[in-house]
PDB file of C-alpha atoms in Angstrom:
ATOM      1  CA  MET G  14     103.824  99.792 126.470  1.00 39.00           C
ATOM      2  CA  SER G  15     104.234  97.238 128.852  1.00 40.00           C
ATOM      3  CA  GLY G  16     100.927  95.058 130.365  1.00 42.00           C
ATOM      4  CA  ILE G  17     100.306  95.147 133.820  1.00 38.00           C
ATOM      5  CA  GLU G  18     100.394  91.833 135.534  1.00 37.00           C
ATOM      6  CA  VAL G  19      96.743  90.904 137.538  1.00 37.00           C
ATOM      7  CA  ASN G  20      95.526  87.820 139.244  1.00 36.00           C
ATOM      8  CA  SER G  21      94.223  85.189 137.113  1.00 35.00           C
ATOM      9  CA  ARG G  22      90.735  85.971 137.700  1.00 43.00           C
ATOM     10  CA  MET G  23      90.050  88.958 137.588  1.00 51.00           C
ATOM     11  CA  GLY G  24      86.437  91.352 137.693  1.00 61.00           C
ATOM     12  CA  ALA G  25      86.559  94.473 136.418  1.00 89.00           C
ATOM     13  CA  GLU G  26      83.281  96.898 135.608  1.00 96.00           C
ATOM     14  CA  ALA G  27      84.558  97.120 132.108  1.00 98.00           C
ATOM     15  CA  ILE G  28      86.781  94.386 129.153  1.00 98.00           C
ATOM     16  CA  ILE G  29      87.885  95.996 126.458  1.00 98.00           C
ATOM     17  CA  ILE G  30      88.536  93.180 123.990  1.00 98.00           C
ATOM     18  CA  GLY G  31      91.385  95.002 121.941  1.00 98.00           C
ATOM     19  CA  ALA G  32      94.009  96.961 121.516  1.00 98.00           C
ATOM     20  CA  GLY G  33      93.986  99.071 118.529  1.00 98.00           C
ATOM     21  CA  PRO G  34      92.652 102.543 118.219  1.00 98.00           C
ATOM     22  CA  ALA G  35      88.470 101.836 119.395  1.00 98.00           C
ATOM     23  CA  GLY G  36      90.161  99.820 121.879  1.00 98.00           C
ATOM     24  CA  LEU G  37      92.395 102.363 123.521  1.00 98.00           C
ATOM     25  CA  SER G  38      90.188 104.926 122.823  1.00 98.00           C
ATOM     26  CA  ALA G  39      87.466 102.938 124.976  1.00 98.00           C
ATOM     27  CA  ALA G  40      90.197 102.816 127.871  1.00 97.00           C
ATOM     28  CA  LEU G  41      91.021 106.138 127.917  1.00 97.00           C
ATOM     29  CA  TRP G  42      87.511 107.343 128.049  1.00 97.00           C
ATOM     30  CA  CYS G  43      86.833 105.196 130.689  1.00 97.00           C
ATOM     31  CA  ALA G  44      89.261 105.914 132.807  1.00 96.00           C
ATOM     32  CA  ASP G  45      88.578 109.307 132.863  1.00 96.00           C
ATOM     33  CA  LEU G  46      84.579 108.457 133.604  1.00 97.00           C
ATOM     34  CA  GLY G  47      86.039 106.528 136.533  1.00 96.00           C
ATOM     35  CA  ILE G  48      84.505 103.114 135.031  1.00 97.00           C
ATOM     36  CA  GLU G  49      87.379 100.472 135.976  1.00 96.00           C
ATOM     37  CA  ALA G  50      88.397  98.895 132.735  1.00 97.00           C
ATOM     38  CA  LEU G  51      90.345  95.877 131.884  1.00 97.00           C
ATOM     39  CA  VAL G  52      92.010  95.356 127.697  1.00 98.00           C
ATOM     40  CA  LEU G  53      92.871  92.284 126.658  1.00 98.00           C
ATOM     41  CA  GLU G  54      95.168  92.145 123.914  1.00 98.00           C
ATOM     42  CA  ARG G  55      96.381  89.428 122.101  1.00 97.00           C
ATOM     43  CA  ARG G  56      99.243  90.696 120.483  1.00 97.00           C
ATOM     44  CA  PRO G  57     102.758  91.222 122.180  1.00 97.00           C
ATOM     45  CA  GLU G  58     102.046  95.382 121.035  1.00 97.00           C
ATOM     46  CA  ILE G  59      99.251  97.352 121.594  1.00 97.00           C
ATOM     47  CA  GLY G  60      98.209  99.688 118.548  1.00 97.00           C
ATOM     48  CA  GLY G  61      96.241  96.775 116.126  1.00 96.00           C
ATOM     49  CA  GLN G  62      96.015  98.207 112.754  1.00 94.00           C
ATOM     50  CA  LEU G  63      97.608 101.116 113.390  1.00 95.00           C
ATOM     51  CA  LEU G  64     100.899  98.795 113.298  1.00 93.00           C
ATOM     52  CA  TRP G  65     100.168  98.155 109.513  1.00 90.00           C
ATOM     53  CA  ILE G  66      99.896 102.289 108.314  1.00 89.00           C
ATOM     54  CA  HIS G  67     103.695 102.550 107.202  1.00 84.00           C
ATOM     55  CA  ASN G  68     102.626 105.998 105.186  1.00 84.00           C
ATOM     56  CA  ALA G  69     102.005 109.426 106.671  1.00 90.00           C
ATOM     57  CA  VAL G  70      98.453 109.697 108.943  1.00 94.00           C
ATOM     58  CA  LYS G  71      97.458 113.373 107.455  1.00 94.00           C
ATOM     59  CA  ASN G  72      93.838 113.166 107.728  1.00 92.00           C
ATOM     60  CA  HIS G  73      93.351 112.789 111.304  1.00 93.00           C
ATOM     61  CA  LEU G  74      91.991 115.876 113.216  1.00 93.00           C
ATOM     62  CA  GLY G  75      94.237 117.514 115.596  1.00 92.00           C
ATOM     63  CA  SER G  76      97.248 114.878 114.962  1.00 91.00           C
ATOM     64  CA  THR G  77      99.213 113.895 112.129  1.00 95.00           C
ATOM     65  CA  ALA G  78     101.785 111.461 112.411  1.00 95.00           C
ATOM     66  CA  GLN G  79     105.005 110.079 110.103  1.00 94.00           C
ATOM     67  CA  ASN G  80     102.895 106.135 110.242  1.00 93.00           C
ATOM     68  CA  GLY G  81     100.621 104.162 112.091  1.00 94.00           C
ATOM     69  CA  ARG G  82     103.334 103.597 114.786  1.00 95.00           C
ATOM     70  CA  GLU G  83     104.077 107.160 115.699  1.00 97.00           C
ATOM     71  CA  LEU G  84     100.702 107.312 116.237  1.00 96.00           C
ATOM     72  CA  ARG G  85     100.123 104.069 118.210  1.00 97.00           C
ATOM     73  CA  ASP G  86     102.731 106.337 120.662  1.00 97.00           C
ATOM     74  CA  ARG G  87     101.415 108.550 121.327  1.00 96.00           C
ATOM     75  CA  PHE G  88      97.622 107.348 122.145  1.00 95.00           C
ATOM     76  CA  ALA G  89     100.251 105.007 124.583  1.00 94.00           C
ATOM     77  CA  ALA G  90     101.887 107.591 126.462  1.00 94.00           C
ATOM     78  CA  GLN G  91      98.787 109.358 126.540  1.00 94.00           C
ATOM     79  CA  LEU G  92      97.084 106.097 128.264  1.00 93.00           C
ATOM     80  CA  ALA G  93     100.656 105.411 130.718  1.00 92.00           C
ATOM     81  CA  THR G  94      98.878 108.629 132.420  1.00 91.00           C
ATOM     82  CA  PHE G  95      95.781 106.043 133.880  1.00 90.00           C
ATOM     83  CA  ALA G  96      95.784 102.918 135.331  1.00 84.00           C
ATOM     84  CA  THR G  97      93.979 101.038 133.457  1.00 90.00           C
ATOM     85  CA  PRO G  98      95.057  97.605 133.047  1.00 95.00           C
ATOM     86  CA  ILE G  99      96.514  95.989 129.200  1.00 96.00           C
ATOM     87  CA  LEU G 100      97.362  92.588 129.264  1.00 97.00           C
ATOM     88  CA  LEU G 101      99.449  91.523 126.304  1.00 97.00           C
ATOM     89  CA  ASN G 102      99.752  88.493 124.312  1.00 97.00           C
ATOM     90  CA  SER G 103      96.127  87.321 125.853  1.00 97.00           C
ATOM     91  CA  ALA G 104      94.244  85.738 123.389  1.00 97.00           C
ATOM     92  CA  VAL G 105      90.769  85.249 124.477  1.00 98.00           C
ATOM     93  CA  ALA G 106      89.703  81.495 124.195  1.00 97.00           C
ATOM     94  CA  LYS G 107      86.001  81.750 124.726  1.00 96.00           C
ATOM     95  CA  ALA G 108      83.505  84.025 125.889  1.00 97.00           C
ATOM     96  CA  ASP G 109      80.096  83.900 127.568  1.00 98.00           C
ATOM     97  CA  LEU G 110      78.727  87.207 126.598  1.00 98.00           C
ATOM     98  CA  THR G 111      75.519  86.935 128.294  1.00 97.00           C
ATOM     99  CA  ALA G 112      77.642  86.185 131.488  1.00 97.00           C
ATOM    100  CA  GLY G 113      79.972  88.688 130.889  1.00 96.00           C
ATOM    101  CA  ARG G 114      83.125  86.126 131.045  1.00 96.00           C
ATOM    102  CA  ILE G 115      86.025  85.734 129.113  1.00 97.00           C
ATOM    103  CA  TRP G 116      87.872  82.589 129.264  1.00 97.00           C
ATOM    104  CA  LEU G 117      91.976  83.272 127.766  1.00 97.00           C
ATOM    105  CA  GLU G 118      94.277  80.714 126.221  1.00 97.00           C
ATOM    106  CA  SER G 119      95.983  81.409 129.012  1.00 95.00           C
ATOM    107  CA  GLY G 120      93.552  79.493 131.081  1.00 95.00           C
ATOM    108  CA  ALA G 121      92.493  83.394 133.062  1.00 95.00           C
ATOM    109  CA  GLN G 122      88.976  83.845 133.193  1.00 95.00           C
ATOM    110  CA  HIS G 123      87.757  87.573 133.826  1.00 96.00           C
ATOM    111  CA  GLU G 124      83.980  88.738 134.392  1.00 96.00           C
ATOM    112  CA  ALA G 125      82.947  92.262 133.870  1.00 97.00           C
ATOM    113  CA  ARG G 126      79.222  93.985 134.207  1.00 96.00           C
ATOM    114  CA  PHE G 127      79.899  95.213 130.589  1.00 98.00           C
ATOM    115  CA  ILE G 128      82.264  93.533 127.798  1.00 98.00           C
ATOM    116  CA  ILE G 129      83.459  96.240 124.496  1.00 98.00           C
ATOM    117  CA  ILE G 130      84.499  93.734 121.646  1.00 98.00           C
ATOM    118  CA  ALA G 131      87.038  95.732 119.934  1.00 98.00           C
ATOM    119  CA  THR G 132      89.283  92.916 117.698  1.00 98.00           C
ATOM    120  CA  GLY G 133      89.653  94.941 114.752  1.00 97.00           C
ATOM    121  CA  LEU G 134      90.391  93.579 110.510  1.00 96.00           C
ATOM    122  CA  ARG G 135      91.975  91.043 109.231  1.00 94.00           C
ATOM    123  CA  ARG G 136      93.828  91.057 105.716  1.00 92.00           C
ATOM    124  CA  LYS G 137      91.882  88.411 103.531  1.00 93.00           C
ATOM    125  CA  ARG G 138      93.830  85.494 102.204  1.00 93.00           C
ATOM    126  CA  LEU G 139      93.674  83.705  98.990  1.00 94.00           C
ATOM    127  CA  ASN G 140      94.437  80.752 100.788  1.00 94.00           C
ATOM    128  CA  ILE G 141      96.463  79.230  97.403  1.00 97.00           C
ATOM    129  CA  PRO G 142      99.911  76.731  97.821  1.00 97.00           C
ATOM    130  CA  GLY G 143     102.984  79.042  97.913  1.00 97.00           C
ATOM    131  CA  GLU G 144     100.726  82.033 100.154  1.00 96.00           C
ATOM    132  CA  ARG G 145     101.910  80.941 103.692  1.00 95.00           C
ATOM    133  CA  GLU G 146     105.199  78.815 102.054  1.00 96.00           C
ATOM    134  CA  PHE G 147     106.668  82.179 101.026  1.00 96.00           C
ATOM    135  CA  GLU G 148     106.032  85.115 103.801  1.00 93.00           C
ATOM    136  CA  GLY G 149     108.975  86.942 103.939  1.00 89.00           C
ATOM    137  CA  ARG G 150     110.618  84.940 101.147  1.00 94.00           C
ATOM    138  CA  GLY G 151     108.757  87.252  98.176  1.00 94.00           C
ATOM    139  CA  VAL G 152     105.181  87.134  99.715  1.00 95.00           C
ATOM    140  CA  ALA G 153     105.533  90.784 101.024  1.00 87.00           C
ATOM    141  CA  ILE G 154     103.039  92.310 103.983  1.00 77.00           C
ATOM    142  CA  SER G 155     103.393  95.454 102.911  1.00 76.00           C
ATOM    143  CA  ALA G 156     104.771  98.046 100.124  1.00 79.00           C
ATOM    144  CA  THR G 157     104.919 100.825 101.411  1.00 79.00           C
ATOM    145  CA  ARG G 158     107.384  99.665 104.837  1.00 75.00           C
ATOM    146  CA  ASP G 159     110.390  98.716 102.349  1.00 75.00           C
ATOM    147  CA  LEU G 160     109.396 100.465  99.598  1.00 85.00           C
ATOM    148  CA  ASP G 161     113.292 101.837  98.166  1.00 85.00           C
ATOM    149  CA  SER G 162     113.619  97.227  98.575  1.00 87.00           C
ATOM    150  CA  PHE G 163     111.128  97.145  95.268  1.00 92.00           C
ATOM    151  CA  SER G 164     112.887  99.120  92.615  1.00 92.00           C
ATOM    152  CA  GLY G 165     114.022  97.004  89.854  1.00 94.00           C
ATOM    153  CA  LYS G 166     112.005  94.022  91.170  1.00 96.00           C
ATOM    154  CA  ARG G 167     109.562  92.458  89.395  1.00 97.00           C
ATOM    155  CA  VAL G 168     106.400  92.675  91.472  1.00 97.00           C
ATOM    156  CA  CYS G 169     102.983  90.823  91.147  1.00 97.00           C
ATOM    157  CA  ILE G 170     100.035  92.576  93.163  1.00 97.00           C
ATOM    158  CA  ILE G 171      96.615  90.704  93.375  1.00 97.00           C
ATOM    159  CA  GLY G 172      93.130  92.864  93.820  1.00 96.00           C
ATOM    160  CA  GLY G 173      91.433  95.763  92.268  1.00 96.00           C
ATOM    161  CA  GLY G 174      90.204  97.772  94.675  1.00 95.00           C
ATOM    162  CA  ASP G 175      91.826 101.362  96.454  1.00 92.00           C
ATOM    163  CA  GLY G 176      94.771  99.148  98.459  1.00 91.00           C
ATOM    164  CA  ALA G 177      96.183  97.426  95.516  1.00 95.00           C
ATOM    165  CA  VAL G 178      96.001 100.549  92.912  1.00 95.00           C
ATOM    166  CA  GLU G 179      97.317 102.959  95.806  1.00 92.00           C
ATOM    167  CA  ASN G 180     100.411  99.984  96.507  1.00 93.00           C
ATOM    168  CA  ALA G 181     100.619  99.702  92.322  1.00 95.00           C
ATOM    169  CA  LEU G 182     100.996 103.581  91.816  1.00 95.00           C
ATOM    170  CA  MET G 183     103.532 103.549  94.735  1.00 93.00           C
ATOM    171  CA  LEU G 184     105.906 100.231  93.482  1.00 95.00           C
ATOM    172  CA  ALA G 185     105.782 102.082  90.198  1.00 95.00           C
ATOM    173  CA  GLU G 186     107.124 105.248  91.285  1.00 93.00           C
ATOM    174  CA  VAL G 187     110.561 103.463  93.340  1.00 94.00           C
ATOM    175  CA  GLY G 188     111.082 102.158  90.016  1.00 94.00           C
ATOM    176  CA  ALA G 189     109.223  98.793  89.719  1.00 95.00           C
ATOM    177  CA  ARG G 190     107.854  96.804  87.201  1.00 97.00           C
ATOM    178  CA  VAL G 191     103.854  96.075  88.105  1.00 97.00           C
ATOM    179  CA  THR G 192     101.457  93.353  87.282  1.00 98.00           C
ATOM    180  CA  LEU G 193      98.486  94.262  88.481  1.00 98.00           C
ATOM    181  CA  VAL G 194      95.983  90.850  89.006  1.00 98.00           C
ATOM    182  CA  HIS G 195      92.580  91.721  89.267  1.00 98.00           C
ATOM    183  CA  ARG G 196      89.169  88.513  89.093  1.00 96.00           C
ATOM    184  CA  ARG G 197      86.585  91.482  87.753  1.00 96.00           C
ATOM    185  CA  ALA G 198      86.811  92.856  84.624  1.00 96.00           C
ATOM    186  CA  GLU G 199      86.111  96.187  86.090  1.00 96.00           C
ATOM    187  CA  LEU G 200      89.007  97.695  88.785  1.00 97.00           C
ATOM    188  CA  ARG G 201      86.645  98.453  92.242  1.00 94.00           C
ATOM    189  CA  ALA G 202      89.315 101.432  93.150  1.00 95.00           C
ATOM    190  CA  ARG G 203      88.360 105.084  92.957  1.00 93.00           C
ATOM    191  CA  ARG G 204      88.223 106.787  89.768  1.00 94.00           C
ATOM    192  CA  GLN G 205      91.398 109.105  90.455  1.00 94.00           C
ATOM    193  CA  PHE G 206      93.593 105.988  91.243  1.00 95.00           C
ATOM    194  CA  ILE G 207      92.677 104.351  88.218  1.00 96.00           C
ATOM    195  CA  GLU G 208      93.343 106.855  85.999  1.00 96.00           C
ATOM    196  CA  ARG G 209      96.667 107.847  87.708  1.00 96.00           C
ATOM    197  CA  LEU G 210      97.024 104.256  87.036  1.00 96.00           C
ATOM    198  CA  HIS G 211      96.833 103.957  83.205  1.00 94.00           C
ATOM    199  CA  GLN G 212      98.894 106.860  83.012  1.00 96.00           C
ATOM    200  CA  LYS G 213     102.055 104.553  84.344  1.00 96.00           C
ATOM    201  CA  PRO G 214     103.732 102.746  81.810  1.00 96.00           C
ATOM    202  CA  ASN G 215     105.619 100.091  84.103  1.00 96.00           C
ATOM    203  CA  ILE G 216     102.113  98.986  85.354  1.00 97.00           C
ATOM    204  CA  GLU G 217     100.366  96.092  83.884  1.00 97.00           C
ATOM    205  CA  LEU G 218      96.563  95.720  84.267  1.00 97.00           C
ATOM    206  CA  ILE G 219      95.620  92.044  83.689  1.00 98.00           C
ATOM    207  CA  THR G 220      91.916  91.298  84.208  1.00 97.00           C
ATOM    208  CA  GLU G 221      89.478  88.735  84.897  1.00 97.00           C
ATOM    209  CA  ALA G 222      92.391  86.633  86.011  1.00 98.00           C
ATOM    210  CA  VAL G 223      92.463  84.162  89.298  1.00 97.00           C
ATOM    211  CA  ALA G 224      95.344  83.479  90.878  1.00 97.00           C
ATOM    212  CA  LEU G 225      95.924  79.963  91.575  1.00 98.00           C
ATOM    213  CA  ARG G 226     100.093  79.554  93.115  1.00 98.00           C
ATOM    214  CA  ILE G 227     102.813  81.147  94.245  1.00 98.00           C
ATOM    215  CA  LEU G 228     105.989  79.138  92.933  1.00 98.00           C
ATOM    216  CA  GLY G 229     109.122  79.996  93.727  1.00 97.00           C
ATOM    217  CA  GLU G 230     112.595  77.594  95.195  1.00 94.00           C
ATOM    218  CA  GLN G 231     114.546  79.795  98.594  1.00 94.00           C
ATOM    219  CA  THR G 232     112.448  82.804  97.253  1.00 96.00           C
ATOM    220  CA  VAL G 233     108.792  83.388  95.220  1.00 97.00           C
ATOM    221  CA  LYS G 234     110.225  83.346  91.378  1.00 97.00           C
ATOM    222  CA  GLY G 235     106.459  82.948  89.669  1.00 98.00           C
ATOM    223  CA  LEU G 236     102.164  83.349  90.120  1.00 98.00           C
ATOM    224  CA  GLU G 237     100.393  80.893  88.137  1.00 98.00           C
ATOM    225  CA  ILE G 238      97.115  82.565  87.263  1.00 98.00           C
ATOM    226  CA  GLU G 239      94.005  81.311  84.856  1.00 98.00           C
ATOM    227  CA  ARG G 240      92.478  83.904  82.596  1.00 97.00           C
ATOM    228  CA  ARG G 241      89.853  83.056  80.219  1.00 94.00           C
ATOM    229  CA  GLY G 242      90.188  79.315  81.418  1.00 95.00           C
ATOM    230  CA  VAL G 243      93.720  79.314  80.158  1.00 97.00           C
ATOM    231  CA  ARG G 244      96.410  78.780  82.420  1.00 97.00           C
ATOM    232  CA  LEU G 245     100.088  81.199  82.366  1.00 96.00           C
ATOM    233  CA  THR G 246     102.891  81.798  84.460  1.00 98.00           C
ATOM    234  CA  LEU G 247     103.641  85.405  84.898  1.00 98.00           C
ATOM    235  CA  PRO G 248     107.393  85.699  86.551  1.00 98.00           C
ATOM    236  CA  THR G 249     107.985  87.729  89.104  1.00 97.00           C
ATOM    237  CA  ASP G 250     109.994  88.761  92.409  1.00 97.00           C
ATOM    238  CA  ALA G 251     107.403  89.561  94.658  1.00 96.00           C
ATOM    239  CA  VAL G 252     103.668  88.917  94.837  1.00 97.00           C
ATOM    240  CA  LEU G 253     101.723  91.820  97.233  1.00 96.00           C
ATOM    241  CA  ILE G 254      97.871  90.251  98.493  1.00 95.00           C
ATOM    242  CA  ARG G 255      95.363  93.183  98.679  1.00 94.00           C
ATOM    243  CA  ILE G 256      92.032  91.412  98.398  1.00 94.00           C
ATOM    244  CA  GLY G 257      90.259  93.062 101.381  1.00 91.00           C
ATOM    245  CA  PHE G 258      89.546  92.606 104.303  1.00 93.00           C
ATOM    246  CA  ALA G 259      87.822  90.556 107.284  1.00 95.00           C
ATOM    247  CA  PRO G 260      86.062  91.091 110.748  1.00 97.00           C
ATOM    248  CA  ASN G 261      87.577  89.003 113.400  1.00 97.00           C
ATOM    249  CA  THR G 262      84.776  88.020 114.425  1.00 97.00           C
ATOM    250  CA  GLU G 263      84.188  84.060 114.597  1.00 95.00           C
ATOM    251  CA  LEU G 264      84.747  83.298 118.363  1.00 96.00           C
ATOM    252  CA  PHE G 265      81.789  85.188 118.986  1.00 96.00           C
ATOM    253  CA  ARG G 266      79.561  84.146 115.559  1.00 94.00           C
ATOM    254  CA  GLU G 267      77.265  81.901 117.216  1.00 95.00           C
ATOM    255  CA  GLN G 268      76.575  84.570 120.033  1.00 98.00           C
ATOM    256  CA  LEU G 269      75.814  87.581 118.071  1.00 98.00           C
ATOM    257  CA  GLU G 270      73.944  88.706 115.189  1.00 98.00           C
ATOM    258  CA  LEU G 271      76.641  89.236 112.427  1.00 98.00           C
ATOM    259  CA  ASP G 272      76.092  90.942 109.030  1.00 97.00           C
ATOM    260  CA  ALA G 273      76.159  88.582 105.870  1.00 95.00           C
ATOM    261  CA  GLN G 274      79.897  89.831 105.435  1.00 95.00           C
ATOM    262  CA  GLY G 275      80.278  88.873 109.284  1.00 96.00           C
ATOM    263  CA  TYR G 276      80.211  92.522 111.177  1.00 98.00           C
ATOM    264  CA  VAL G 277      78.562  92.677 114.073  1.00 98.00           C
ATOM    265  CA  ARG G 278      75.437  94.648 113.853  1.00 98.00           C
ATOM    266  CA  VAL G 279      74.648  97.229 116.362  1.00 98.00           C
ATOM    267  CA  ASN G 280      72.159  99.908 117.447  1.00 98.00           C
ATOM    268  CA  ARG G 281      72.472 103.431 117.976  1.00 97.00           C
ATOM    269  CA  GLU G 282      74.573 102.842 121.395  1.00 98.00           C
ATOM    270  CA  LEU G 283      76.960 100.488 119.713  1.00 98.00           C
ATOM    271  CA  GLU G 284      75.036  97.662 121.620  1.00 98.00           C
ATOM    272  CA  THR G 285      74.985  94.127 120.274  1.00 98.00           C
ATOM    273  CA  THR G 286      72.048  92.347 120.017  1.00 97.00           C
ATOM    274  CA  ILE G 287      72.890  91.429 123.850  1.00 98.00           C
ATOM    275  CA  GLU G 288      72.482  93.669 126.798  1.00 97.00           C
ATOM    276  CA  ASN G 289      75.807  95.725 128.023  1.00 98.00           C
ATOM    277  CA  VAL G 290      77.877  94.052 124.817  1.00 98.00           C
ATOM    278  CA  PHE G 291      79.112  96.666 122.624  1.00 98.00           C
ATOM    279  CA  ALA G 292      81.589  96.161 119.249  1.00 98.00           C
ATOM    280  CA  ILE G 293      83.294  99.288 118.099  1.00 98.00           C
ATOM    281  CA  GLY G 294      85.876 100.324 115.435  1.00 98.00           C
ATOM    282  CA  ASP G 295      86.043  98.665 112.002  1.00 97.00           C
ATOM    283  CA  ILE G 296      84.179  94.992 113.124  1.00 97.00           C
ATOM    284  CA  SER G 297      80.950  97.019 113.482  1.00 97.00           C
ATOM    285  CA  ASN G 298      80.985  99.831 110.577  1.00 95.00           C
ATOM    286  CA  PRO G 299      82.065  97.370 107.405  1.00 93.00           C
ATOM    287  CA  SER G 300      81.373 101.638 105.379  1.00 91.00           C
ATOM    288  CA  ALA G 301      83.508 103.530 106.953  1.00 89.00           C
ATOM    289  CA  PRO G 302      86.275 102.012 108.699  1.00 92.00           C
ATOM    290  CA  THR G 303      88.938 104.689 109.972  1.00 95.00           C
ATOM    291  CA  ILE G 304      90.778 105.650 113.081  1.00 96.00           C
ATOM    292  CA  SER G 305      88.829 108.749 113.609  1.00 96.00           C
ATOM    293  CA  GLY G 306      85.948 106.770 113.846  1.00 97.00           C
ATOM    294  CA  ALA G 307      87.167 103.839 115.579  1.00 98.00           C
ATOM    295  CA  ILE G 308      88.085 106.407 118.309  1.00 97.00           C
ATOM    296  CA  GLY G 309      84.416 107.870 118.957  1.00 97.00           C
ATOM    297  CA  ASP G 310      83.494 104.842 118.584  1.00 98.00           C
ATOM    298  CA  GLY G 311      85.359 104.152 121.608  1.00 98.00           C
ATOM    299  CA  ALA G 312      83.677 107.614 123.539  1.00 98.00           C
ATOM    300  CA  THR G 313      80.858 106.676 122.330  1.00 98.00           C
ATOM    301  CA  VAL G 314      80.369 103.599 124.350  1.00 98.00           C
ATOM    302  CA  ALA G 315      81.715 104.615 127.511  1.00 98.00           C
ATOM    303  CA  LYS G 316      79.647 107.858 127.682  1.00 98.00           C
ATOM    304  CA  VAL G 317      77.215 104.985 127.665  1.00 98.00           C
ATOM    305  CA  ILE G 318      78.142 102.616 130.401  1.00 98.00           C
ATOM    306  CA  ALA G 319      78.968 104.989 132.495  1.00 98.00           C
ATOM    307  CA  GLU G 320      75.155 106.418 132.035  1.00 97.00           C
ATOM    308  CA  ARG G 321      74.192 103.366 132.750  1.00 96.00           C
ATOM    309  CA  MET G 322      76.315 102.791 136.041  1.00 96.00           C
ATOM    310  CA  ARG G 323      74.744 105.975 137.246  1.00 92.00           C
ATOM    311  CA  HIS G 324      71.058 104.747 136.800  1.00 88.00           C
ATOM    312  CA  GLN G 325      71.741 101.191 138.106  1.00 79.00           C
ATOM    313  CA  THR G 326      73.884 102.318 141.087  1.00 61.00           C
TER     314      THR G 326
END
């Protein structure tokens, strides 16, 4: 789905920042309720975190998909029947949320009575030497996207939650030799995942260990860790980092009330501490980030805005 060109300075009744499931749902509901909205997306395509999902989507009520991209395509097809402008490659540089003004990195400025923040999450980084240098050359973004290519390879996975253990299990199924490195003594993953992990002879678990750096030449060759005061190097062909997510709220940190993890605090109407500024989807829902929840948030906020507009006119 391509962006729609608009003037460099454009007014709208609502600006939606982010075109993942929450933002797209808000756009759909705004269009349906007659709210003039503008969607700003910093990436070259819509979908947000849906594009990270390479396995089947089976738990979104009423719709299944082979992967997140397929589900995204269905959302795009539905939105194409409405005239809501979606600006791609439109990263926000700064915002005055109280005044309803948004400035893009391109220099364009947009204004609206209502602001809907739907900027989603990003994967946390270790910020260790070699992490960025070997991206695409052994530091893997996804195990599920190119699963068969890991067959017979040595893979180190860093993390101890559901994502880390689930990826370890998938890789073990295709014949990879997996080493799961976790900094705590106990894994945080759900019990059924841990039980399956202990049944796999090609998964080694190393706990109470901290990753120090990723080693290699043209590609990844090893992972240096420290365990109980002892440094050692694990030979590996690939490193997969699964240590959780962080909300994309840095741009609004000085204006909105956030919790200790950086998630936006909202009330029952999904409104932030600034009137007529809303936060929807994963950035305001750390306890249950889901596609279905994000889509529900988009519907809720559009209904709230429609009701306020009705009373304000």
